[in-house]
Amino acid sequence: MTAIQIAQLEIETDTASVPNSVHVRCAGAWTVQGIAPLEQRLSSLSVPSASKLAIDGSAISALDTAGAWLLHRTIRTLEQSGTSVRISGLRPEFNTLLQLIAARAGMAESVAPVKVGLLASIGQQTWHSLRGFSGMLAFIGESAIVFLRSLAQPQRIRWRPILHNLQTAGFEALPITGLLSFLMGVVIAYQGADQLQRFGANIFIADLVGLSMLRELSPLLTAIIVAGRSGSAYAAQIGTMKISEEIDALRTIGIGPQELLVQPKILALVIALPLLTVYADVAGVLGGMLMANSMLDISFSVFLDRLEDALSLSSFLTGIIKAPVFAVIIALVGCFQGFQVSGGADSVGRQTTVSVVQSIFLVIVADALFSVIFNWLDL
């Protein structure tokens, strides 16, 4: 009989009475405070394979979750190596805790990661997309009902949130919208000037800048800027309110989130985006005018005269008609993704990114549909 003292363990190897038998006596407080050195010593413990191990826990004075987990892990490791382990002497409460740890560990081990095939992955993604599309349709329907109710009862319209969103989404977006539209007009005039000079058609630079900005680029560029600026802000604001349970608090006191949060944003953006589009038209034409003057020696008065002949009211209205549709898309997608937030702050960032990507994608799709419709109508 030999005895080895290892911290709170006493290991006795008995080869006389029972061959290949090891007796381990656990003593002291097996708690998180002193578990680190004990874990190191247990990891270096070597027991011959195919031997029998008897663990005596009668001397354990305290046992918490960390100690129970260490004991369970040691037993499981020894059993996997072929050692027969038997534990005895534990207090009833300690034995219950050890059984609970073993049950939880067994549940975690039984849930093995399932390898999903290619077709199954495509099916899951398709089903997830269909559920998202269904939720979006339900959200659009709810927003339409709230809007019609507000038309029937105008006193329900909240003008202060509308004016606040009009300032944040419209007035405060003037600098970035004007700058980018101006630069876009400069780029179009610069790229077209070289080609027009080869054919002696310098004056047609006004047609190129005016038609491209008013019909396509101004409403599309403005919508993309607003989607990245205001649409993301809508998703982040509503998502943060949902995490902090402010949405539930509004419902508790009888205030509908649609009336307070969604409808003012939609109405404000429907008002602001056409005005921003007109502002972008002016800035883009101004940029093209300056570039035409510097590269092609076309004076401002000649440029404006040709622009007046090249443009028609339908060309101007073609771009303005798109703006309210883009505004509804951006506001609905941003607010919808905000309501999809769940969990923690990482979900807010994820849904905000999704709102920007979806808004820009749907805006471009809507612009393509407008082009097909206008071509069909010969506008």
mmCIF file of C-alpha atoms in Angstrom:
data_model
loop_
_atom_site.group_PDB
_atom_site.id
_atom_site.type_symbol
_atom_site.label_atom_id
_atom_site.label_comp_id
_atom_site.label_asym_id
_atom_site.label_seq_id
_atom_site.Cartn_x
_atom_site.Cartn_y
_atom_site.Cartn_z
ATOM 1 C CA MET A 1 0.000 0.000 0.000
ATOM 2 C CA THR A 2 1.491 3.352 -1.080
ATOM 3 C CA ALA A 3 0.001 6.808 -0.453
ATOM 4 C CA ILE A 4 0.587 9.998 -2.473
ATOM 5 C CA GLN A 5 -0.620 13.374 -1.126
ATOM 6 C CA ILE A 6 -1.681 15.830 -3.843
ATOM 7 C CA ALA A 7 -3.238 18.988 -2.387
ATOM 8 C CA GLN A 8 -6.834 18.007 -1.594
ATOM 9 C CA LEU A 9 -6.458 14.504 -3.027
ATOM 10 C CA GLU A 10 -5.192 11.337 -1.406
ATOM 11 C CA ILE A 11 -4.425 8.606 -3.913
ATOM 12 C CA GLU A 12 -3.816 5.055 -2.701
ATOM 13 C CA THR A 13 -2.807 2.261 -5.041
ATOM 14 C CA ASP A 14 -3.864 -1.154 -3.716
ATOM 15 C CA THR A 15 -2.371 -4.075 -5.616
ATOM 16 C CA ALA A 16 -2.504 -6.684 -2.856
ATOM 17 C CA SER A 17 -6.250 -7.146 -2.311
ATOM 18 C CA VAL A 18 -7.545 -5.981 -5.685
ATOM 19 C CA PRO A 19 -5.146 -5.901 -8.634
ATOM 20 C CA ASN A 20 -4.908 -2.638 -10.613
ATOM 21 C CA SER A 21 -7.134 -0.797 -8.152
ATOM 22 C CA VAL A 22 -6.700 2.840 -7.206
ATOM 23 C CA HIS A 23 -8.437 4.549 -4.315
ATOM 24 C CA VAL A 24 -8.810 8.346 -4.396
ATOM 25 C CA ARG A 25 -9.917 10.256 -1.341
ATOM 26 C CA CYS A 26 -11.157 13.781 -2.027
ATOM 27 C CA ALA A 27 -10.977 16.232 0.855
ATOM 28 C CA GLY A 28 -11.382 19.920 1.572
ATOM 29 C CA ALA A 29 -13.361 22.626 -0.187
ATOM 30 C CA TRP A 30 -13.849 21.984 -3.898
ATOM 31 C CA THR A 31 -14.910 25.524 -4.752
ATOM 32 C CA VAL A 32 -13.971 28.080 -7.372
ATOM 33 C CA GLN A 33 -11.542 29.857 -5.046
ATOM 34 C CA GLY A 34 -9.082 26.968 -4.891
ATOM 35 C CA ILE A 35 -9.941 25.046 -8.011
ATOM 36 C CA ALA A 36 -7.099 26.316 -10.244
ATOM 37 C CA PRO A 37 -4.146 24.499 -8.580
ATOM 38 C CA LEU A 38 -6.301 21.403 -8.074
ATOM 39 C CA GLU A 39 -7.165 21.354 -11.783
ATOM 40 C CA GLN A 40 -3.493 21.497 -12.721
ATOM 41 C CA ARG A 41 -2.688 18.544 -10.474
ATOM 42 C CA LEU A 42 -5.655 16.543 -11.759
ATOM 43 C CA SER A 43 -4.563 17.099 -15.352
ATOM 44 C CA SER A 44 -1.201 15.548 -14.524
ATOM 45 C CA LEU A 45 -2.807 12.577 -12.727
ATOM 46 C CA SER A 46 -2.103 9.315 -14.546
ATOM 47 C CA VAL A 47 -4.081 6.149 -13.850
ATOM 48 C CA PRO A 48 -3.215 2.855 -15.612
ATOM 49 C CA SER A 49 -5.736 1.888 -18.244
ATOM 50 C CA ALA A 50 -8.158 -0.976 -17.547
ATOM 51 C CA SER A 51 -7.837 -0.317 -13.814
ATOM 52 C CA LYS A 52 -10.545 0.280 -11.236
ATOM 53 C CA LEU A 53 -10.853 3.666 -9.579
ATOM 54 C CA ALA A 54 -12.800 4.256 -6.372
ATOM 55 C CA ILE A 55 -13.433 7.882 -5.421
ATOM 56 C CA ASP A 56 -14.297 8.652 -1.810
ATOM 57 C CA GLY A 57 -15.945 12.034 -1.415
ATOM 58 C CA SER A 58 -16.889 11.774 2.237
ATOM 59 C CA ALA A 59 -14.215 14.297 3.244
ATOM 60 C CA ILE A 60 -15.369 17.035 0.853
ATOM 61 C CA SER A 61 -16.468 19.934 3.030
ATOM 62 C CA ALA A 62 -17.790 22.246 0.287
ATOM 63 C CA LEU A 63 -18.695 21.736 -3.354
ATOM 64 C CA ASP A 64 -19.905 24.335 -5.848
ATOM 65 C CA THR A 65 -20.622 24.188 -9.575
ATOM 66 C CA ALA A 66 -16.957 24.654 -10.523
ATOM 67 C CA GLY A 67 -15.844 21.809 -8.269
ATOM 68 C CA ALA A 68 -18.637 19.543 -9.444
ATOM 69 C CA TRP A 69 -17.787 20.235 -13.069
ATOM 70 C CA LEU A 70 -14.088 19.480 -12.431
ATOM 71 C CA LEU A 71 -14.995 16.220 -10.713
ATOM 72 C CA HIS A 72 -17.384 15.224 -13.493
ATOM 73 C CA ARG A 73 -14.863 16.086 -16.202
ATOM 74 C CA THR A 74 -12.168 14.027 -14.471
ATOM 75 C CA ILE A 75 -14.507 11.022 -14.181
ATOM 76 C CA ARG A 76 -15.560 11.298 -17.826
ATOM 77 C CA THR A 77 -11.940 11.544 -19.020
ATOM 78 C CA LEU A 78 -10.943 8.479 -17.019
ATOM 79 C CA GLU A 79 -13.917 6.466 -18.281
ATOM 80 C CA GLN A 80 -13.076 7.359 -21.877
ATOM 81 C CA SER A 81 -9.555 5.982 -21.302
ATOM 82 C CA GLY A 82 -10.985 2.613 -20.183
ATOM 83 C CA THR A 83 -10.910 3.088 -16.414
ATOM 84 C CA SER A 84 -13.867 1.861 -14.348
ATOM 85 C CA VAL A 85 -14.810 4.676 -11.947
ATOM 86 C CA ARG A 86 -17.024 4.439 -8.857
ATOM 87 C CA ILE A 87 -17.745 7.371 -6.574
ATOM 88 C CA SER A 88 -19.129 7.103 -3.064
ATOM 89 C CA GLY A 89 -19.442 8.980 0.186
ATOM 90 C CA LEU A 90 -20.753 12.248 -1.252
ATOM 91 C CA ARG A 91 -23.314 14.185 0.732
ATOM 92 C CA PRO A 92 -26.812 14.059 -0.780
ATOM 93 C CA GLU A 93 -26.709 17.709 -1.861
ATOM 94 C CA PHE A 94 -23.267 17.234 -3.427
ATOM 95 C CA ASN A 95 -24.420 14.093 -5.217
ATOM 96 C CA THR A 96 -27.468 15.941 -6.584
ATOM 97 C CA LEU A 97 -25.276 18.747 -7.889
ATOM 98 C CA LEU A 98 -22.920 16.271 -9.559
ATOM 99 C CA GLN A 99 -25.841 14.476 -11.215
ATOM 100 C CA LEU A 100 -27.206 17.801 -12.465
ATOM 101 C CA ILE A 101 -23.836 18.705 -13.985
ATOM 102 C CA ALA A 102 -23.611 15.275 -15.611
ATOM 103 C CA ALA A 103 -27.117 15.613 -17.066
ATOM 104 C CA ARG A 104 -26.437 19.061 -18.483
ATOM 105 C CA ALA A 105 -23.140 17.938 -19.963
ATOM 106 C CA GLY A 106 -24.853 14.934 -21.528
ATOM 107 C CA MET A 107 -27.457 17.161 -23.139
ATOM 108 C CA ALA A 108 -24.768 19.436 -24.558
ATOM 109 C CA GLU A 109 -22.830 16.496 -25.954
ATOM 110 C CA SER A 110 -25.918 14.876 -27.461
ATOM 111 C CA VAL A 111 -26.676 17.935 -29.580
ATOM 112 C CA ALA A 112 -24.117 17.390 -32.300
ATOM 113 C CA PRO A 113 -23.806 19.940 -35.092
ATOM 114 C CA VAL A 114 -25.838 18.858 -38.072
ATOM 115 C CA LYS A 115 -24.109 19.117 -41.406
ATOM 116 C CA VAL A 116 -26.452 20.852 -43.810
ATOM 117 C CA GLY A 117 -26.218 19.949 -47.471
ATOM 118 C CA LEU A 118 -26.296 22.367 -50.368
ATOM 119 C CA LEU A 119 -29.961 21.785 -51.255
ATOM 120 C CA ALA A 120 -30.995 22.007 -47.600
ATOM 121 C CA SER A 121 -29.069 25.261 -47.229
ATOM 122 C CA ILE A 122 -30.781 26.698 -50.315
ATOM 123 C CA GLY A 123 -34.143 25.606 -48.956
ATOM 124 C CA GLN A 124 -33.484 27.216 -45.576
ATOM 125 C CA GLN A 125 -32.405 30.476 -47.182
ATOM 126 C CA THR A 126 -35.457 30.451 -49.451
ATOM 127 C CA TRP A 127 -37.797 29.792 -46.543
ATOM 128 C CA HIS A 128 -36.135 32.558 -44.512
ATOM 129 C CA SER A 129 -36.518 34.973 -47.440
ATOM 130 C CA LEU A 130 -40.177 34.053 -47.904
ATOM 131 C CA ARG A 131 -40.861 34.624 -44.212
ATOM 132 C CA GLY A 132 -39.149 37.995 -44.394
ATOM 133 C CA PHE A 133 -41.165 38.912 -47.498
ATOM 134 C CA SER A 134 -44.379 37.858 -45.772
ATOM 135 C CA GLY A 135 -43.509 39.956 -42.734
ATOM 136 C CA MET A 136 -42.722 42.922 -44.973
ATOM 137 C CA LEU A 137 -46.112 42.622 -46.714
ATOM 138 C CA ALA A 138 -47.866 42.504 -43.337
ATOM 139 C CA PHE A 139 -45.925 45.586 -42.224
ATOM 140 C CA ILE A 140 -46.881 47.451 -45.409
ATOM 141 C CA GLY A 141 -50.529 46.527 -44.869
ATOM 142 C CA GLU A 142 -50.455 47.730 -41.281
ATOM 143 C CA SER A 143 -48.826 50.992 -42.350
ATOM 144 C CA ALA A 144 -51.495 51.492 -45.036
ATOM 145 C CA ILE A 145 -54.272 50.933 -42.494
ATOM 146 C CA VAL A 146 -52.731 53.478 -40.124
ATOM 147 C CA PHE A 147 -52.387 55.987 -42.982
ATOM 148 C CA LEU A 148 -56.012 55.571 -44.082
ATOM 149 C CA ARG A 149 -57.156 55.925 -40.476
ATOM 150 C CA SER A 150 -55.163 59.154 -40.216
ATOM 151 C CA LEU A 151 -56.791 60.482 -43.380
ATOM 152 C CA ALA A 152 -60.211 59.751 -41.921
ATOM 153 C CA GLN A 153 -59.209 61.359 -38.608
ATOM 154 C CA PRO A 154 -56.637 64.111 -39.331
ATOM 155 C CA GLN A 155 -56.363 64.947 -35.631
ATOM 156 C CA ARG A 156 -54.489 61.678 -35.177
ATOM 157 C CA ILE A 157 -51.589 62.921 -37.333
ATOM 158 C CA ARG A 158 -48.597 63.844 -35.164
ATOM 159 C CA TRP A 159 -47.195 66.984 -36.739
ATOM 160 C CA ARG A 160 -44.306 67.526 -34.341
ATOM 161 C CA PRO A 161 -42.573 64.203 -35.160
ATOM 162 C CA ILE A 162 -43.205 64.888 -38.852
ATOM 163 C CA LEU A 163 -41.494 68.290 -38.643
ATOM 164 C CA HIS A 164 -38.622 66.802 -36.643
ATOM 165 C CA ASN A 165 -38.060 64.067 -39.228
ATOM 166 C CA LEU A 166 -38.416 66.624 -42.004
ATOM 167 C CA GLN A 167 -35.555 68.574 -40.491
ATOM 168 C CA THR A 168 -33.290 65.573 -39.894
ATOM 169 C CA ALA A 169 -33.998 63.762 -43.180
ATOM 170 C CA GLY A 170 -34.433 66.806 -45.391
ATOM 171 C CA PHE A 171 -32.822 70.029 -44.256
ATOM 172 C CA GLU A 172 -29.777 68.417 -42.662
ATOM 173 C CA ALA A 173 -29.177 66.343 -45.819
ATOM 174 C CA LEU A 174 -28.814 69.417 -48.051
ATOM 175 C CA PRO A 175 -24.993 69.774 -47.775
ATOM 176 C CA ILE A 176 -24.066 66.196 -48.671
ATOM 177 C CA THR A 177 -26.756 65.951 -51.365
ATOM 178 C CA GLY A 178 -25.756 69.220 -52.992
ATOM 179 C CA LEU A 179 -22.039 68.405 -52.915
ATOM 180 C CA LEU A 180 -22.383 64.946 -54.440
ATOM 181 C CA SER A 181 -24.842 66.138 -57.100
ATOM 182 C CA PHE A 182 -22.547 69.014 -58.016
ATOM 183 C CA LEU A 183 -19.609 66.627 -58.373
ATOM 184 C CA MET A 184 -21.735 64.237 -60.416
ATOM 185 C CA GLY A 185 -22.577 67.051 -62.828
ATOM 186 C CA VAL A 186 -18.875 67.896 -63.075
ATOM 187 C CA VAL A 187 -17.997 64.260 -63.831
ATOM 188 C CA ILE A 188 -20.683 63.891 -66.519
ATOM 189 C CA ALA A 189 -19.630 67.117 -68.246
ATOM 190 C CA TYR A 190 -15.961 66.160 -68.056
ATOM 191 C CA GLN A 191 -16.547 62.696 -69.533
ATOM 192 C CA GLY A 192 -18.860 63.997 -72.259
ATOM 193 C CA ALA A 193 -16.834 67.037 -73.243
ATOM 194 C CA ASP A 194 -13.994 65.038 -74.776
ATOM 195 C CA GLN A 195 -16.363 62.975 -76.917
ATOM 196 C CA LEU A 196 -18.481 65.933 -78.039
ATOM 197 C CA GLN A 197 -15.415 67.947 -79.047
ATOM 198 C CA ARG A 198 -14.461 65.292 -81.597
ATOM 199 C CA PHE A 199 -17.709 65.869 -83.499
ATOM 200 C CA GLY A 200 -17.936 69.636 -82.971
ATOM 201 C CA ALA A 201 -21.080 69.212 -80.875
ATOM 202 C CA ASN A 202 -19.943 71.150 -77.836
ATOM 203 C CA ILE A 203 -23.310 72.776 -77.245
ATOM 204 C CA PHE A 204 -24.962 69.399 -76.677
ATOM 205 C CA ILE A 205 -23.194 69.152 -73.346
ATOM 206 C CA ALA A 206 -26.276 70.892 -71.919
ATOM 207 C CA ASP A 207 -28.511 68.106 -73.229
ATOM 208 C CA LEU A 208 -26.241 65.457 -71.762
ATOM 209 C CA VAL A 209 -25.997 67.014 -68.301
ATOM 210 C CA GLY A 210 -29.599 68.190 -68.079
ATOM 211 C CA LEU A 211 -31.333 65.029 -69.229
ATOM 212 C CA SER A 212 -29.091 62.630 -67.305
ATOM 213 C CA MET A 213 -29.369 64.583 -64.059
ATOM 214 C CA LEU A 214 -33.074 65.421 -64.160
ATOM 215 C CA ARG A 215 -34.379 62.085 -65.452
ATOM 216 C CA GLU A 216 -32.128 59.546 -63.738
ATOM 217 C CA LEU A 217 -29.146 60.543 -61.656
ATOM 218 C CA SER A 218 -30.597 63.186 -59.337
ATOM 219 C CA PRO A 219 -33.520 61.104 -57.966
ATOM 220 C CA LEU A 220 -31.410 57.931 -57.825
ATOM 221 C CA LEU A 221 -28.379 59.569 -56.204
ATOM 222 C CA THR A 222 -30.566 61.438 -53.702
ATOM 223 C CA ALA A 223 -32.425 58.254 -52.784
ATOM 224 C CA ILE A 224 -29.170 56.351 -52.232
ATOM 225 C CA ILE A 225 -27.832 59.125 -50.001
ATOM 226 C CA VAL A 226 -31.040 59.238 -47.981
ATOM 227 C CA ALA A 227 -31.123 55.429 -47.706
ATOM 228 C CA GLY A 228 -27.634 55.360 -46.236
ATOM 229 C CA ARG A 229 -28.219 58.382 -44.047
ATOM 230 C CA SER A 230 -31.849 58.366 -42.901
ATOM 231 C CA GLY A 231 -32.936 54.770 -43.589
ATOM 232 C CA SER A 232 -30.153 53.416 -41.417
ATOM 233 C CA ALA A 233 -31.009 55.944 -38.707
ATOM 234 C CA TYR A 234 -34.634 54.764 -38.707
ATOM 235 C CA ALA A 235 -33.594 51.123 -38.289
ATOM 236 C CA ALA A 236 -31.095 51.950 -35.530
ATOM 237 C CA GLN A 237 -33.542 54.162 -33.618
ATOM 238 C CA ILE A 238 -36.446 51.711 -33.655
ATOM 239 C CA GLY A 239 -34.132 48.762 -33.000
ATOM 240 C CA THR A 240 -32.617 50.444 -29.957
ATOM 241 C CA MET A 241 -36.085 51.298 -28.665
ATOM 242 C CA LYS A 242 -37.128 47.682 -29.072
ATOM 243 C CA ILE A 243 -34.119 46.369 -27.158
ATOM 244 C CA SER A 244 -34.729 48.838 -24.333
ATOM 245 C CA GLU A 245 -38.417 47.758 -24.324
ATOM 246 C CA GLU A 246 -39.646 51.264 -25.169
ATOM 247 C CA ILE A 247 -41.828 49.809 -27.935
ATOM 248 C CA ASP A 248 -43.575 47.576 -25.400
ATOM 249 C CA ALA A 249 -43.978 50.559 -23.078
ATOM 250 C CA LEU A 250 -45.682 52.534 -25.868
ATOM 251 C CA ARG A 251 -48.126 49.698 -26.477
ATOM 252 C CA THR A 252 -48.780 49.420 -22.746
ATOM 253 C CA ILE A 253 -49.863 53.059 -22.466
ATOM 254 C CA GLY A 254 -52.027 52.765 -25.580
ATOM 255 C CA ILE A 255 -49.791 54.495 -28.158
ATOM 256 C CA GLY A 256 -49.356 52.638 -31.427
ATOM 257 C CA PRO A 257 -45.729 52.460 -32.610
ATOM 258 C CA GLN A 258 -46.941 52.813 -36.196
ATOM 259 C CA GLU A 259 -48.578 56.177 -35.515
ATOM 260 C CA LEU A 260 -45.714 57.569 -33.458
ATOM 261 C CA LEU A 261 -42.643 56.112 -35.158
ATOM 262 C CA VAL A 262 -43.417 54.874 -38.665
ATOM 263 C CA GLN A 263 -46.024 57.200 -40.131
ATOM 264 C CA PRO A 264 -44.203 60.477 -39.320
ATOM 265 C CA LYS A 265 -41.024 59.136 -40.911
ATOM 266 C CA ILE A 266 -42.822 58.083 -44.093
ATOM 267 C CA LEU A 267 -44.705 61.365 -44.473
ATOM 268 C CA ALA A 268 -41.618 63.450 -43.732
ATOM 269 C CA LEU A 269 -39.521 61.546 -46.268
ATOM 270 C CA VAL A 270 -42.267 61.752 -48.913
ATOM 271 C CA ILE A 271 -42.141 65.541 -48.511
ATOM 272 C CA ALA A 272 -38.369 65.855 -48.213
ATOM 273 C CA LEU A 273 -37.128 63.571 -51.005
ATOM 274 C CA PRO A 274 -38.807 65.398 -53.945
ATOM 275 C CA LEU A 275 -37.474 68.707 -52.621
ATOM 276 C CA LEU A 276 -34.011 67.210 -52.252
ATOM 277 C CA THR A 277 -34.292 65.892 -55.808
ATOM 278 C CA VAL A 278 -35.034 69.377 -57.161
ATOM 279 C CA TYR A 279 -32.093 70.713 -55.166
ATOM 280 C CA ALA A 280 -29.888 67.960 -56.600
ATOM 281 C CA ASP A 281 -31.067 68.858 -60.122
ATOM 282 C CA VAL A 282 -29.951 72.441 -59.654
ATOM 283 C CA ALA A 283 -26.612 71.447 -58.112
ATOM 284 C CA GLY A 284 -25.871 68.901 -60.837
ATOM 285 C CA VAL A 285 -26.703 71.301 -63.662
ATOM 286 C CA LEU A 286 -24.560 73.960 -61.996
ATOM 287 C CA GLY A 287 -21.597 71.568 -61.842
ATOM 288 C CA GLY A 288 -22.013 70.665 -65.511
ATOM 289 C CA MET A 289 -22.331 74.322 -66.433
ATOM 290 C CA LEU A 290 -19.060 75.227 -64.721
ATOM 291 C CA MET A 291 -17.217 72.348 -66.366
ATOM 292 C CA ALA A 292 -18.667 73.200 -69.794
ATOM 293 C CA ASN A 293 -17.503 76.783 -69.358
ATOM 294 C CA SER A 294 -13.977 75.762 -68.402
ATOM 295 C CA MET A 295 -13.457 72.972 -70.956
ATOM 296 C CA LEU A 296 -15.638 73.940 -73.915
ATOM 297 C CA ASP A 297 -15.785 77.740 -73.522
ATOM 298 C CA ILE A 298 -19.573 77.647 -73.380
ATOM 299 C CA SER A 299 -20.913 80.669 -71.514
ATOM 300 C CA PHE A 300 -23.555 80.342 -68.848
ATOM 301 C CA SER A 301 -26.190 82.138 -70.908
ATOM 302 C CA VAL A 302 -25.616 79.883 -73.944
ATOM 303 C CA PHE A 303 -25.705 76.807 -71.732
ATOM 304 C CA LEU A 304 -28.998 77.864 -70.153
ATOM 305 C CA ASP A 305 -30.542 78.692 -73.535
ATOM 306 C CA ARG A 306 -29.667 75.265 -74.855
ATOM 307 C CA LEU A 307 -30.842 73.647 -71.621
ATOM 308 C CA GLU A 308 -34.215 75.328 -71.996
ATOM 309 C CA ASP A 309 -34.584 73.892 -75.497
ATOM 310 C CA ALA A 310 -33.354 70.417 -74.507
ATOM 311 C CA LEU A 311 -35.532 69.929 -71.453
ATOM 312 C CA SER A 312 -39.270 69.616 -71.264
ATOM 313 C CA LEU A 313 -41.718 69.501 -68.411
ATOM 314 C CA SER A 314 -42.069 65.734 -68.818
ATOM 315 C CA SER A 315 -38.308 65.291 -68.366
ATOM 316 C CA PHE A 316 -38.447 67.212 -65.102
ATOM 317 C CA LEU A 317 -41.551 65.412 -63.833
ATOM 318 C CA THR A 318 -40.099 62.031 -64.776
ATOM 319 C CA GLY A 319 -37.475 62.432 -62.078
ATOM 320 C CA ILE A 320 -39.767 64.070 -59.531
ATOM 321 C CA ILE A 321 -42.400 61.311 -59.793
ATOM 322 C CA LYS A 322 -39.817 58.728 -58.737
ATOM 323 C CA ALA A 323 -38.880 60.536 -55.523
ATOM 324 C CA PRO A 324 -42.034 59.817 -53.429
ATOM 325 C CA VAL A 325 -41.900 56.131 -54.383
ATOM 326 C CA PHE A 326 -38.248 55.953 -53.370
ATOM 327 C CA ALA A 327 -39.106 57.732 -50.120
ATOM 328 C CA VAL A 328 -41.799 55.195 -49.209
ATOM 329 C CA ILE A 329 -39.437 52.309 -49.975
ATOM 330 C CA ILE A 330 -36.621 53.731 -47.850
ATOM 331 C CA ALA A 331 -38.837 54.594 -44.874
ATOM 332 C CA LEU A 332 -40.727 51.279 -44.889
ATOM 333 C CA VAL A 333 -37.591 49.145 -45.173
ATOM 334 C CA GLY A 334 -35.749 51.111 -42.489
ATOM 335 C CA CYS A 335 -38.625 50.958 -40.011
ATOM 336 C CA PHE A 336 -39.382 47.303 -40.763
ATOM 337 C CA GLN A 337 -35.793 46.229 -40.165
ATOM 338 C CA GLY A 338 -35.805 48.203 -36.930
ATOM 339 C CA PHE A 339 -38.756 46.164 -35.675
ATOM 340 C CA GLN A 340 -36.893 42.950 -36.605
ATOM 341 C CA VAL A 341 -34.172 43.637 -34.021
ATOM 342 C CA SER A 342 -33.964 41.024 -31.262
ATOM 343 C CA GLY A 343 -31.337 40.145 -28.703
ATOM 344 C CA GLY A 344 -28.562 42.647 -28.100
ATOM 345 C CA ALA A 345 -26.714 45.517 -29.683
ATOM 346 C CA ASP A 346 -25.167 43.312 -32.372
ATOM 347 C CA SER A 347 -28.649 42.766 -33.790
ATOM 348 C CA VAL A 348 -29.097 46.533 -34.147
ATOM 349 C CA GLY A 349 -25.975 46.791 -36.285
ATOM 350 C CA ARG A 350 -26.933 43.765 -38.342
ATOM 351 C CA GLN A 351 -30.455 44.975 -39.115
ATOM 352 C CA THR A 352 -29.197 48.492 -39.824
ATOM 353 C CA THR A 353 -26.843 47.075 -42.446
ATOM 354 C CA VAL A 354 -29.643 44.962 -43.906
ATOM 355 C CA SER A 355 -31.906 48.018 -44.111
ATOM 356 C CA VAL A 356 -29.348 50.012 -46.110
ATOM 357 C CA VAL A 357 -28.623 47.142 -48.511
ATOM 358 C CA GLN A 358 -32.292 46.327 -49.065
ATOM 359 C CA SER A 359 -33.270 49.982 -49.496
ATOM 360 C CA ILE A 360 -30.629 50.647 -52.144
ATOM 361 C CA PHE A 361 -31.433 47.387 -53.928
ATOM 362 C CA LEU A 362 -35.178 48.076 -54.006
ATOM 363 C CA VAL A 363 -34.638 51.679 -55.075
ATOM 364 C CA ILE A 364 -32.551 50.547 -58.058
ATOM 365 C CA VAL A 365 -35.146 47.893 -58.928
ATOM 366 C CA ALA A 366 -37.911 50.504 -58.746
ATOM 367 C CA ASP A 367 -35.869 52.859 -60.944
ATOM 368 C CA ALA A 368 -35.464 50.104 -63.533
ATOM 369 C CA LEU A 369 -39.217 49.458 -63.474
ATOM 370 C CA PHE A 370 -39.854 53.177 -63.937
ATOM 371 C CA SER A 371 -37.557 53.147 -66.984
ATOM 372 C CA VAL A 372 -39.500 50.248 -68.510
ATOM 373 C CA ILE A 373 -42.845 51.931 -67.806
ATOM 374 C CA PHE A 374 -41.722 55.304 -69.172
ATOM 375 C CA ASN A 375 -40.377 53.629 -72.294
ATOM 376 C CA TRP A 376 -43.679 51.811 -72.722
ATOM 377 C CA LEU A 377 -45.556 55.120 -72.294
ATOM 378 C CA ASP A 378 -43.084 56.846 -74.651
ATOM 379 C CA LEU A 379 -42.162 59.485 -72.085
#
